[in-house]
Amino acid sequence: MRIRNTLSGKLEEFQPKDPGVVRMYVCGPTVYGLIHIGNARPMVVFDALRRYLEYKGYRVIMVQNFTDIDDKIINRANEFGVDFRDVAETFISEYWRDATALGVRAPNFAPKTSDFVPQIISSVEKLISKGYAYAVDGDVYFDVTSFPKYGELSHRSTSEMISGARVEINEKKRNPLDFALWKAAKPNEPFWTSPWGNGRPGWHIECTIMSTELLGSTLDIHAGGEDLIFPHHENEKAQSEALTGEPFVKYWMHNAMIRFSGDKMSKSIGNIFLLREALKRFGADALKLFFLSKHYRSPIDFSDEVVSSWTKAARRASEAFMRFESKYPLISVPKNDHWLEERRAEFCESLDDDFNTPKAVALIFDLVNDLNRSMDDGDEEKALKIYHLLRREFCPVLGLFEVPSQMGKKSIDEVLQILIDVRRQLRSLKMYDLSDRIRLELKERGIELKDKPDGTDYFFTEEV
Ligand SMILES: [Zn+2]
């Protein structure tokens, strides 16, 4: 497999540090609100990458953190008059709800910053004693001039970095690019005691500590959105390599941003589209297909029209699978043959090429057409082979068609409304036999109708 490494800017052959094991870290969300579709892109892409590496036989250990100490969380907590932990825990639960609805697997470890404060403090002490950091008035800063390779990951010169985003100007710093490892507590802020007084960790150090504590000093893959390359990942790299003296990451992978009517989607411009709203509107598979149909390093334009077309495509595939399952209820494993091996090779060739998911998605939909054609022709053996490839291998590898479809529920609601209208007309025509039959047949299927003066309600007595 070849991966384009942000560090070298080149395609590189993927070889994990230890054969057979992939140690992977993805920067997770700052938990102060519900996640939006921009957050969902790395979730979908790197979940699929993890599944693909497993399909290829690797044991993948994946860590994704929760940033639970941050200005935004503290502001929210002060706004509501609660502890910052209550805000963080609330939005961590909401995150899991959304991730489950999207059908993204939980990482092996999901550490929180607040659980790693003692390790953070001892690492900051170590950085000071090694001459990479200095303390000023309760703050501790990383001295970028002590790390000559600073700027290597983001490929930026010092002046470009200084004018870059999120560099805090502060007269306590020796150099404008120096960044906080530890911040002295301000009034009304949560704090921990430290050798420099009461304070809390800076943002970047948390990822260094959580990743290396859980995965060791060199990670195989560090992934995240390209907006994190500078300064966050540049800083993570400097701190980690200063601490351990070893390369921090073998392969850096960054996904491009999602654009909403051409602009970068961000909370600051107010184009928020909550993931759960998008899931309700389009369904999990449509959203995943939308993301995977574009290469992860290319920007993707979000539009109602494009994502809706993936809702239709997802339905077409689901219908083909259901058609096969109702036609051939006994599903056996097909004998391996040349045709199957060729399709697998085609699938892997796409994904081995810097995780070219658009090609893999195109192959899946070619095979959906072939599945329908084989069933039309009554070619059961061929249909079984395609069904098996899609349902047992290719779709699960990309995380597709695993979550019960929200659109399916929407269709049920629409059909029920039609039945309720027909039943009302039958009753007005005094055709009670037929109207009762609708009610009884639905009841047998776990749907109860309840007549009220202003219409009919329905509710589900079983999972539909
Ligand atoms: Zn991070």
Coordinates of C-alpha atoms and ligand atoms in Angstrom, one line a residue:
M1 CA 0.0 0.0 0.0
R2 CA 1.2 3.5 -0.8
I3 CA 0.3 6.5 1.3
R4 CA 1.0 10.2 0.6
N5 CA 2.8 11.3 3.7
T6 CA 2.3 15.0 4.5
L7 CA 5.8 15.0 6.0
S8 CA 7.6 14.2 2.8
G9 CA 4.9 15.4 0.5
K10 CA 5.4 12.1 -1.4
L11 CA 3.8 8.7 -1.9
E12 CA 5.5 6.2 0.3
E13 CA 5.3 2.5 0.6
F14 CA 3.4 1.7 3.9
Q15 CA 5.5 -0.3 6.3
P16 CA 4.5 -0.1 10.0
K17 CA 7.2 -0.1 12.6
D18 CA 6.3 -3.6 13.8
P19 CA 5.2 -5.9 11.1
G20 CA 1.5 -6.8 11.3
V21 CA 0.6 -4.1 13.8
V22 CA -0.6 -0.6 12.9
R23 CA -0.6 2.0 15.7
M24 CA -2.9 4.8 14.7
Y25 CA -3.9 8.1 16.3
V26 CA -6.6 10.5 15.2
C27 CA -7.2 13.9 16.8
G28 CA -10.7 13.9 18.3
P29 CA -13.2 16.6 19.0
T30 CA -13.2 19.3 21.6
V31 CA -16.4 18.4 23.4
Y32 CA -18.4 21.6 23.9
G33 CA -21.2 21.2 21.4
L34 CA -22.8 18.8 18.9
I35 CA -20.6 17.7 16.0
H36 CA -21.3 19.0 12.5
I37 CA -20.8 17.3 9.1
G38 CA -17.3 18.8 8.8
N39 CA -16.3 16.6 11.8
A40 CA -17.8 13.6 10.1
R41 CA -15.4 13.5 7.2
P42 CA -12.2 12.4 9.1
M43 CA -14.5 10.0 11.2
V44 CA -15.7 8.3 8.0
V45 CA -12.4 8.3 6.1
F46 CA -10.2 7.1 8.9
D47 CA -12.7 4.5 10.2
A48 CA -12.7 3.1 6.6
L49 CA -8.9 3.1 6.5
R50 CA -8.8 1.2 9.8
R51 CA -11.2 -1.4 8.5
Y52 CA -9.2 -1.7 5.3
L53 CA -6.0 -2.3 7.2
E54 CA -7.7 -5.0 9.2
Y55 CA -9.0 -6.5 5.9
K56 CA -5.4 -6.7 4.8
G57 CA -4.5 -8.6 7.9
Y58 CA -3.1 -6.0 10.2
R59 CA -3.9 -5.7 13.8
V60 CA -4.9 -2.0 14.2
I61 CA -4.7 -0.2 17.5
M62 CA -6.6 3.1 17.2
V63 CA -6.6 5.9 19.6
Q64 CA -8.9 9.0 19.3
N65 CA -8.9 11.5 22.1
F66 CA -11.5 13.9 23.5
T67 CA -10.2 17.4 24.3
D68 CA -12.1 18.0 27.6
I69 CA -10.1 21.0 28.8
D70 CA -10.4 24.1 26.6
D71 CA -11.5 27.7 26.7
K72 CA -14.7 26.9 24.8
I73 CA -15.6 24.2 27.3
I74 CA -14.8 26.5 30.2
N75 CA -16.9 29.3 28.7
R76 CA -19.9 26.9 28.3
A77 CA -19.5 25.6 31.8
N78 CA -19.5 29.2 33.2
E79 CA -22.5 30.1 31.0
F80 CA -24.5 27.2 32.5
G81 CA -23.0 27.5 36.0
V82 CA -21.8 23.9 35.9
D83 CA -18.4 22.1 36.2
F84 CA -16.4 21.8 33.0
R85 CA -16.6 18.0 33.3
D86 CA -20.4 18.1 33.1
V87 CA -20.2 19.9 29.7
A88 CA -17.5 17.5 28.5
E89 CA -19.3 14.4 29.6
T90 CA -22.6 15.6 28.1
F91 CA -21.0 16.2 24.7
I92 CA -19.0 13.0 24.8
S93 CA -22.2 11.0 25.2
E94 CA -23.7 13.0 22.3
Y95 CA -20.6 12.3 20.2
W96 CA -21.1 8.5 20.8
R97 CA -24.8 8.8 19.8
D98 CA -23.8 10.5 16.5
A99 CA -20.9 8.2 15.8
T100 CA -23.1 5.1 16.3
A101 CA -25.8 6.5 14.1
L102 CA -23.2 7.2 11.4
G103 CA -21.9 3.6 11.8
V104 CA -18.4 4.6 12.8
R105 CA -16.7 2.1 15.0
A106 CA -15.4 3.2 18.4
P107 CA -11.6 3.4 18.6
N108 CA -9.7 1.0 20.9
F109 CA -8.9 3.8 23.3
A110 CA -10.8 7.1 23.7
P111 CA -8.7 9.0 26.3
K112 CA -9.7 12.4 27.8
T113 CA -7.1 15.1 28.5
S114 CA -8.2 15.5 32.1
D115 CA -7.2 11.9 32.8
F116 CA -3.6 12.5 31.7
V117 CA -2.7 15.7 33.6
P118 CA 0.0 14.0 35.9
Q119 CA 1.8 12.6 32.8
I120 CA 1.5 16.0 31.1
I121 CA 3.1 17.7 34.1
S122 CA 6.0 15.3 34.3
S123 CA 6.6 15.6 30.5
V124 CA 6.6 19.4 30.7
E125 CA 9.2 19.2 33.5
K126 CA 11.3 16.9 31.3
L127 CA 11.1 19.4 28.4
I128 CA 12.3 22.2 30.7
S129 CA 15.2 20.1 32.1
K130 CA 16.2 19.2 28.5
G131 CA 16.3 22.8 27.5
Y132 CA 13.3 22.7 25.2
A133 CA 10.9 24.8 27.3
Y134 CA 10.9 27.7 29.8
A135 CA 8.6 28.8 32.5
V136 CA 7.4 32.5 32.9
D137 CA 4.9 33.7 35.5
G138 CA 3.1 30.3 35.9
D139 CA 3.1 29.6 32.1
V140 CA 5.4 27.2 30.4
Y141 CA 6.3 27.6 26.7
F142 CA 8.1 25.4 24.2
D143 CA 11.1 27.2 22.7
V144 CA 10.9 26.6 19.0
T145 CA 14.4 27.7 18.3
S146 CA 15.6 24.7 20.4
F147 CA 14.1 22.4 17.8
P148 CA 15.8 23.0 14.4
K149 CA 13.3 20.8 12.5
Y150 CA 10.3 23.1 13.5
G151 CA 8.3 23.8 10.4
E152 CA 9.2 20.5 8.7
L153 CA 5.7 19.0 8.7
S154 CA 3.8 22.0 7.5
H155 CA 6.6 23.0 5.0
R156 CA 6.4 26.6 6.1
S157 CA 9.1 29.1 6.7
T158 CA 9.4 31.0 10.0
S159 CA 7.7 34.1 8.6
E160 CA 4.9 32.1 7.1
M161 CA 4.4 30.3 10.4
I162 CA 4.3 33.6 12.3
S163 CA 1.6 35.0 10.0
G164 CA -0.3 31.6 10.1
A165 CA -3.4 30.9 11.9
R166 CA -3.8 30.4 15.7
V167 CA -0.4 31.7 16.7
E168 CA -1.0 33.5 20.0
I169 CA 0.7 36.9 20.4
N170 CA 1.9 37.2 23.9
E171 CA 4.8 39.3 25.4
K172 CA 5.8 36.6 27.8
K173 CA 7.0 34.5 24.9
R174 CA 10.7 34.7 23.7
N175 CA 9.6 34.0 20.2
P176 CA 6.2 34.6 18.6
L177 CA 6.1 30.9 17.5
D178 CA 6.7 29.5 21.0
F179 CA 3.6 27.8 22.2
A180 CA 2.1 27.1 25.6
L181 CA 2.7 23.7 27.2
W182 CA 1.1 24.8 30.5
K183 CA -1.1 27.8 31.2
A184 CA -1.4 29.6 34.6
A185 CA -5.0 29.5 35.9
K186 CA -7.2 32.6 35.3
P187 CA -10.0 33.3 37.8
N188 CA -13.0 31.0 37.4
E189 CA -11.0 28.4 35.5
P190 CA -10.5 24.8 36.5
F191 CA -6.9 24.1 37.6
W192 CA -4.4 21.5 38.7
T193 CA -1.5 22.1 41.0
S194 CA 1.9 22.0 39.3
P195 CA 5.5 23.0 40.0
W196 CA 4.7 26.3 38.2
G197 CA 1.6 27.0 40.3
N198 CA -2.1 26.3 39.6
G199 CA -2.9 25.9 35.9
R200 CA -3.9 23.6 33.1
P201 CA -2.3 22.0 30.1
G202 CA -2.0 23.8 26.7
W203 CA -3.8 22.2 23.8
H204 CA -1.0 20.5 21.8
I205 CA 0.8 18.7 24.6
E206 CA -2.3 16.5 25.3
C207 CA -2.1 14.7 22.0
T208 CA 1.6 14.1 22.4
I209 CA 1.1 12.5 25.8
M210 CA -2.1 10.5 25.1
S211 CA -0.7 9.1 21.8
T212 CA 2.8 8.1 23.1
E213 CA 1.5 6.8 26.5
L214 CA -0.9 4.5 24.8
L215 CA 0.9 3.6 21.5
G216 CA 4.6 4.1 22.2
S217 CA 7.1 6.8 21.1
T218 CA 6.6 6.2 17.3
L219 CA 3.1 6.0 15.8
D220 CA 2.6 4.5 12.4
I221 CA -0.2 6.7 11.3
H222 CA -1.3 10.1 12.7
A223 CA -4.4 11.4 11.0
G224 CA -6.7 14.4 11.1
G225 CA -8.1 17.3 9.1
E226 CA -5.6 19.4 7.2
D227 CA -6.5 22.4 9.3
L228 CA -4.6 20.7 12.1
I229 CA -1.3 20.5 10.3
F230 CA -0.2 23.9 11.6
P231 CA 0.2 24.7 14.4
H232 CA -1.3 21.6 16.1
H233 CA 0.5 18.8 14.5
E234 CA 3.7 20.7 13.9
N235 CA 3.8 21.4 17.7
E236 CA 2.9 17.8 18.6
K237 CA 5.8 16.6 16.5
A238 CA 8.3 19.1 18.1
Q239 CA 7.3 18.2 21.6
S240 CA 7.2 14.5 21.1
E241 CA 10.6 14.3 19.3
A242 CA 12.1 16.6 21.9
L243 CA 10.9 14.3 24.6
T244 CA 11.7 10.9 23.2
G245 CA 14.5 11.7 20.7
E246 CA 12.7 9.4 18.2
P247 CA 10.6 10.1 15.1
F248 CA 7.1 10.7 16.4
V249 CA 5.1 9.5 13.3
K250 CA 5.9 7.4 10.3
Y251 CA 3.0 8.5 8.1
W252 CA 1.0 11.7 8.5
M253 CA -2.4 11.6 6.7
H254 CA -4.6 14.7 6.4
N255 CA -8.1 15.0 4.9
A256 CA -9.1 18.1 3.0
M257 CA -12.0 20.2 4.3
I258 CA -15.7 20.2 3.4
R259 CA -17.0 23.3 1.6
F260 CA -20.4 24.6 2.0
S261 CA -21.4 26.7 -1.0
G262 CA -17.7 27.1 -1.9
D263 CA -16.5 28.3 1.6
K264 CA -14.7 26.3 4.1
M265 CA -17.2 25.1 6.6
S266 CA -16.6 26.4 10.0
K267 CA -18.5 27.6 13.1
S268 CA -17.1 31.0 12.7
I269 CA -19.0 31.7 9.4
G270 CA -22.1 30.2 10.8
N271 CA -22.6 27.5 8.2
I272 CA -23.3 24.8 10.8
F273 CA -25.0 21.7 9.6
L274 CA -25.3 19.3 12.5
L275 CA -24.3 15.7 11.7
R276 CA -27.5 14.4 13.3
E277 CA -29.6 16.7 11.1
A278 CA -27.8 15.5 8.1
L279 CA -28.2 11.9 9.2
K280 CA -32.0 12.4 9.5
R281 CA -32.2 14.0 6.1
F282 CA -29.9 11.8 4.0
G283 CA -29.2 8.6 6.0
A284 CA -25.8 7.3 7.2
D285 CA -24.9 5.4 4.0
A286 CA -25.6 8.4 1.8
L287 CA -23.3 10.6 3.9
K288 CA -20.6 8.0 3.9
L289 CA -20.8 7.4 0.2
F290 CA -20.7 11.2 -0.3
F291 CA -17.4 11.4 1.6
L292 CA -15.9 8.2 0.2
S293 CA -16.8 9.1 -3.4
K294 CA -14.2 11.9 -3.2
H295 CA -10.5 11.3 -2.5
Y296 CA -9.7 12.2 1.1
R297 CA -7.1 14.8 0.1
S298 CA -9.5 16.7 -2.2
P299 CA -11.9 19.3 -0.9
I300 CA -15.5 18.3 -1.1
D301 CA -18.5 20.5 -1.8
F302 CA -21.5 19.8 0.2
S303 CA -24.9 20.3 -1.5
D304 CA -28.3 19.0 -0.8
E305 CA -28.5 17.8 -4.4
V306 CA -25.3 15.8 -4.4
V307 CA -25.9 14.1 -1.1
S308 CA -29.5 13.3 -2.0
S309 CA -28.3 11.6 -5.1
W310 CA -26.2 9.3 -2.8
T311 CA -29.4 8.6 -0.8
K312 CA -30.9 7.3 -4.0
A313 CA -27.8 5.3 -4.8
A314 CA -27.7 3.8 -1.3
R315 CA -31.3 2.8 -1.7
R316 CA -30.6 1.1 -5.1
A317 CA -27.9 -1.0 -3.4
S318 CA -30.0 -1.9 -0.4
E319 CA -32.9 -2.9 -2.7
A320 CA -30.6 -5.2 -4.7
F321 CA -29.4 -6.9 -1.5
M322 CA -33.0 -7.3 -0.3
R323 CA -34.0 -8.7 -3.6
F324 CA -31.2 -11.3 -3.4
E325 CA -32.1 -12.2 0.2
S326 CA -35.8 -12.8 -0.6
K327 CA -35.0 -14.7 -3.8
Y328 CA -32.3 -16.9 -2.3
P329 CA -32.9 -17.2 1.5
L330 CA -30.2 -19.8 2.0
I331 CA -26.9 -17.9 1.6
S332 CA -23.9 -20.1 1.2
V333 CA -20.2 -19.1 0.8
P334 CA -19.2 -19.2 -2.8
K335 CA -16.2 -21.3 -3.9
N336 CA -13.2 -19.1 -4.5
D337 CA -12.3 -18.7 -8.1
H338 CA -10.4 -16.5 -10.6
W339 CA -13.3 -14.0 -11.0
L340 CA -13.6 -13.4 -7.3
E341 CA -9.8 -13.0 -7.0
E342 CA -9.8 -10.5 -9.8
R343 CA -12.5 -8.4 -8.2
R344 CA -10.6 -8.4 -4.9
A345 CA -7.4 -7.4 -6.6
E346 CA -9.2 -4.5 -8.3
F347 CA -10.7 -3.4 -5.0
C348 CA -7.3 -3.5 -3.2
E349 CA -5.4 -1.9 -6.0
S350 CA -7.6 1.2 -5.7
L351 CA -7.3 1.4 -1.9
D352 CA -3.6 0.6 -2.0
D353 CA -3.2 3.7 -4.1
D354 CA -3.2 6.3 -1.4
F355 CA -6.6 5.1 -0.2
N356 CA -8.5 5.9 -3.5
T357 CA -12.0 5.3 -2.2
P358 CA -13.8 6.9 -5.2
K359 CA -12.5 4.0 -7.4
A360 CA -13.6 1.4 -4.8
V361 CA -17.1 3.0 -4.5
A362 CA -17.4 2.9 -8.3
L363 CA -16.5 -0.8 -8.3
I364 CA -19.2 -1.4 -5.7
F365 CA -21.9 0.2 -7.8
D366 CA -20.7 -1.6 -10.9
L367 CA -21.2 -4.8 -8.9
V368 CA -24.6 -3.8 -7.7
N369 CA -25.7 -3.5 -11.4
D370 CA -24.1 -6.9 -12.1
L371 CA -26.0 -8.4 -9.1
N372 CA -29.3 -7.2 -10.5
R373 CA -28.4 -8.4 -14.0
S374 CA -27.4 -11.9 -12.7
M375 CA -30.8 -12.1 -10.9
D376 CA -32.6 -11.0 -14.0
D377 CA -30.8 -13.8 -15.9
G378 CA -31.5 -16.4 -13.1
D379 CA -27.7 -16.9 -12.7
E380 CA -27.8 -17.9 -9.0
E381 CA -24.1 -18.8 -8.8
K382 CA -22.9 -15.5 -10.2
A383 CA -25.4 -13.6 -8.1
L384 CA -24.2 -15.4 -4.9
K385 CA -20.6 -14.5 -5.7
I386 CA -21.4 -10.8 -6.2
Y387 CA -23.6 -10.7 -3.1
H388 CA -20.9 -12.3 -1.0
L389 CA -18.2 -9.9 -2.2
L390 CA -20.4 -6.9 -1.6
R391 CA -22.1 -7.8 1.6
R392 CA -19.3 -9.7 3.4
E393 CA -16.2 -7.9 2.1
F394 CA -16.3 -4.6 0.2
C395 CA -19.2 -2.8 1.9
P396 CA -18.1 -3.7 5.5
V397 CA -14.5 -2.7 4.6
L398 CA -15.8 0.8 3.8
G399 CA -18.3 0.7 6.7
L400 CA -21.3 0.7 4.3
F401 CA -24.8 -0.7 4.8
E402 CA -24.4 -1.7 8.4
V403 CA -26.6 0.8 10.2
P404 CA -30.4 0.4 9.8
S405 CA -31.4 3.1 7.3
Q406 CA -33.1 6.2 8.6
M407 CA -34.6 6.7 5.2
G408 CA -36.2 3.3 5.6
K409 CA -38.0 4.6 8.7
K410 CA -39.1 7.7 6.7
S411 CA -40.5 5.4 3.9
I412 CA -42.5 3.5 6.6
D413 CA -44.0 6.7 7.9
E414 CA -45.0 7.8 4.4
V415 CA -46.6 4.4 3.6
L416 CA -48.5 4.4 7.0
Q417 CA -49.9 7.8 6.2
I418 CA -51.3 6.5 2.9
L419 CA -52.8 3.5 4.7
I420 CA -54.4 5.7 7.3
D421 CA -55.9 8.0 4.6
V422 CA -57.3 5.0 2.7
R423 CA -58.8 3.5 5.9
R424 CA -60.5 6.8 6.7
Q425 CA -62.1 6.9 3.2
L426 CA -63.2 3.2 3.6
R427 CA -64.9 4.1 6.9
S428 CA -66.7 7.1 5.4
L429 CA -68.0 4.7 2.8
K430 CA -69.0 2.3 5.7
M431 CA -66.7 -0.4 4.3
Y432 CA -65.8 -1.5 7.8
D433 CA -64.6 -5.0 6.8
L434 CA -61.8 -3.5 4.8
S435 CA -60.9 -0.7 7.2
D436 CA -60.7 -3.2 10.1
R437 CA -58.5 -5.4 8.0
I438 CA -55.9 -2.6 7.6
R439 CA -56.0 -2.0 11.4
L440 CA -55.6 -5.8 12.2
E441 CA -53.0 -6.5 9.6
L442 CA -50.9 -3.6 10.9
K443 CA -51.4 -4.7 14.6
E444 CA -50.0 -8.2 13.7
R445 CA -46.9 -6.4 12.4
G446 CA -46.3 -4.4 15.5
I447 CA -48.0 -1.1 14.5
E448 CA -51.1 0.1 16.4
L449 CA -53.5 2.6 15.2
K450 CA -55.3 4.9 17.6
D451 CA -58.3 6.9 16.5
K452 CA -58.8 10.3 17.9
P453 CA -61.4 13.0 17.2
D454 CA -58.9 14.9 14.9
G455 CA -57.4 11.9 13.1
T456 CA -55.4 8.7 13.6
D457 CA -52.1 8.2 15.4
Y458 CA -49.9 5.2 15.1
F459 CA -47.2 3.8 17.3
F460 CA -44.9 0.9 17.1
T461 CA -45.2 -1.9 19.6
E462 CA -42.2 -3.7 18.2
E463 CA -39.0 -2.6 16.5
V464 CA -39.8 -2.0 12.8
Ligands
ZN1 ZN -4.4 16.4 18.4

